Coordinates of C-alpha atoms in Angstrom, one line a residue:
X3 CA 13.2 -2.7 5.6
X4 CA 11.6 -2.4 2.1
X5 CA 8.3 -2.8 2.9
X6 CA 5.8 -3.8 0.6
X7 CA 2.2 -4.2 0.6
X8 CA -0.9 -5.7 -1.7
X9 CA -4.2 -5.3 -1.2
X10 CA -7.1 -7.7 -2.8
X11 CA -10.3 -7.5 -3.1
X12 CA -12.2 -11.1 -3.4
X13 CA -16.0 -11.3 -4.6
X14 CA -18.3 -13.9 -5.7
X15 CA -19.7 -12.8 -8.5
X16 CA -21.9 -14.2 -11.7
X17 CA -25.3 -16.0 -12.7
X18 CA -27.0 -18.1 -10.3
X19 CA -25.5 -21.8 -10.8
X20 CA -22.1 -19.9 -12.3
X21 CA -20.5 -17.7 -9.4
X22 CA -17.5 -17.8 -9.5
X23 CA -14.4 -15.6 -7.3
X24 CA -13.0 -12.8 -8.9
X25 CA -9.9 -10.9 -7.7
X26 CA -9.1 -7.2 -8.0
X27 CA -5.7 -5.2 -6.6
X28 CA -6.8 -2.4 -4.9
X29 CA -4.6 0.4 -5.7
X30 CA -3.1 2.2 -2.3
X31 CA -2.1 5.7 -1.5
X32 CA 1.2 4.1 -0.8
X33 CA 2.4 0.4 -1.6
X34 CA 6.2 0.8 -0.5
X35 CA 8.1 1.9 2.8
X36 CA 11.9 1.7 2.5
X37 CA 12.3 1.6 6.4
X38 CA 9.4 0.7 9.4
X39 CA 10.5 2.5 12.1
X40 CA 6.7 2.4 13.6
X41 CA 3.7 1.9 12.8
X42 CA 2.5 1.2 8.7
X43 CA -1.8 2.3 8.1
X44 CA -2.3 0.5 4.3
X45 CA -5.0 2.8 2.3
X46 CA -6.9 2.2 0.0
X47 CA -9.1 5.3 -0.8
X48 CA -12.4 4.9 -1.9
X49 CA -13.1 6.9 -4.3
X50 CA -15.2 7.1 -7.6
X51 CA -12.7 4.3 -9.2
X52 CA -12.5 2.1 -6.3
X53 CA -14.6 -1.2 -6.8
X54 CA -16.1 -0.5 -3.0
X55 CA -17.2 2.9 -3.9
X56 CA -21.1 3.1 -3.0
X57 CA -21.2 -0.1 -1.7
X58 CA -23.3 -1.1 1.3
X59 CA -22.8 -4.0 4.0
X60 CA -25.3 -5.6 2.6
X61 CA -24.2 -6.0 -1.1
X62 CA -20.4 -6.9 0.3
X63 CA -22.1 -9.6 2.1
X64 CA -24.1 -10.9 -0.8
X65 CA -20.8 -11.1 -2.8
X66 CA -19.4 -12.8 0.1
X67 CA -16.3 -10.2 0.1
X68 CA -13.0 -10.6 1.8
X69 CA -10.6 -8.6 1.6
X70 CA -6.3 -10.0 1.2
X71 CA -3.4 -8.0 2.9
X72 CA -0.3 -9.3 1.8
X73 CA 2.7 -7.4 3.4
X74 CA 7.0 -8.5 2.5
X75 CA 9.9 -6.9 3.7
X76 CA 12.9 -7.7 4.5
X77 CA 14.4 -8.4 8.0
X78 CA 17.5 -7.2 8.7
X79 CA 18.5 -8.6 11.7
X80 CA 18.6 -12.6 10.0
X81 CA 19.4 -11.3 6.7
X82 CA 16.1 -13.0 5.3
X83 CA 12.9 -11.8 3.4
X84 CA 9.4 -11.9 5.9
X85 CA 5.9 -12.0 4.5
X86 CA 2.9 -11.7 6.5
X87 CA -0.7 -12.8 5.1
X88 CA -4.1 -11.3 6.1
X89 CA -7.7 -11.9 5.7
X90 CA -10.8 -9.9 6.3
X91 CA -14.4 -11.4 5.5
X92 CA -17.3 -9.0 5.4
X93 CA -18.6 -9.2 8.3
X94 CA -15.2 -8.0 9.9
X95 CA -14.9 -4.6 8.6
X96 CA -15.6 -1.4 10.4
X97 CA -18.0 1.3 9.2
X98 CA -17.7 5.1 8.9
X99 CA -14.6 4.2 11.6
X100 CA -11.1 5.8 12.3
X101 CA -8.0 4.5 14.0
X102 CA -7.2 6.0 16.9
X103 CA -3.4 7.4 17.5
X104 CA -1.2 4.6 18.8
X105 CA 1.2 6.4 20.6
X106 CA 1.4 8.3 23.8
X107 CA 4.5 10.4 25.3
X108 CA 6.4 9.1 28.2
X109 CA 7.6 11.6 31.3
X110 CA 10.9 12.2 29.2
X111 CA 8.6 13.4 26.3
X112 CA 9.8 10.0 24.0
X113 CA 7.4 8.6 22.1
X114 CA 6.2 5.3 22.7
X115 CA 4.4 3.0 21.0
X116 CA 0.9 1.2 22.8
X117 CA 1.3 -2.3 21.3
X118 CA -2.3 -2.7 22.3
X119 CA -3.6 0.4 20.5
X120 CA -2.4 -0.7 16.9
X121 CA -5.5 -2.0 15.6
X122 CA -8.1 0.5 17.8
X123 CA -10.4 2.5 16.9
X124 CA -13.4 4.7 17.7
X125 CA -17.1 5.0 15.5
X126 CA -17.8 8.0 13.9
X127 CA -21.4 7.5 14.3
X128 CA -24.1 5.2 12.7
X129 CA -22.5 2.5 10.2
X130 CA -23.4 2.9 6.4

């Protein structure tokens, strides 16, 4: 229950001889589920005032960008909060790429979640 999630950008930015990391929020189409009953997809849109708009593989890798999930909520079943931490470098995010749905219909017509099809997904054609 009362999920929340942030999403950070991380870049190495500056001069030669003074780079340093800088950290932006990404803002989300939505940041807050009151209760998970399934499955959660965290967007960020990119759009003209996202930081990634217009930005190729190559000039994420030059920054060295990784991208910081950070997900709470709060468990109901031990009475406690849960927080989850995740981490995506460069050179582990998909291009022009969409999820693919992960649930199928059992013979009763219930839905059912594929545990194994959470994080798939299928190429829309040649990366960017």
């Amino acid at each position: 229950m009362e999920m929340e999630a942030t999403v950070i950008l991380m870049l190495v930015e500056g001069e030669p001889g003074k780079l340093k990391r800088t950290f932006q929020t990404l803002p989300l189409e939505r940041d807050t589920v009151d209760f998970l009953a399934l499955t959660w997809t965290i967007v960020h849109p990119i759009d003209e005032a996202s930081p990634l708009f217009g930005k190729t593989k190559e000039e994420l890798e030059q920054k060295q960008a990784e991208v910081i999930v950070l997900i709470k909520g709060f468990d109901e079943t031990f009475s406690q909060g849960v927080r989850a931490r995740y981490s995506y470098r460069f050179d582990e995010l998909a291009w022009n790429a969409k999820f693919t749905p992960a649930f199928d219909f059992d013979e009763t017509g219930s839905m059912v979640l594929n545990i194994n099809k959470v994080s798939s997904y299928k190429a829309l054609g040649p990366a960017a």
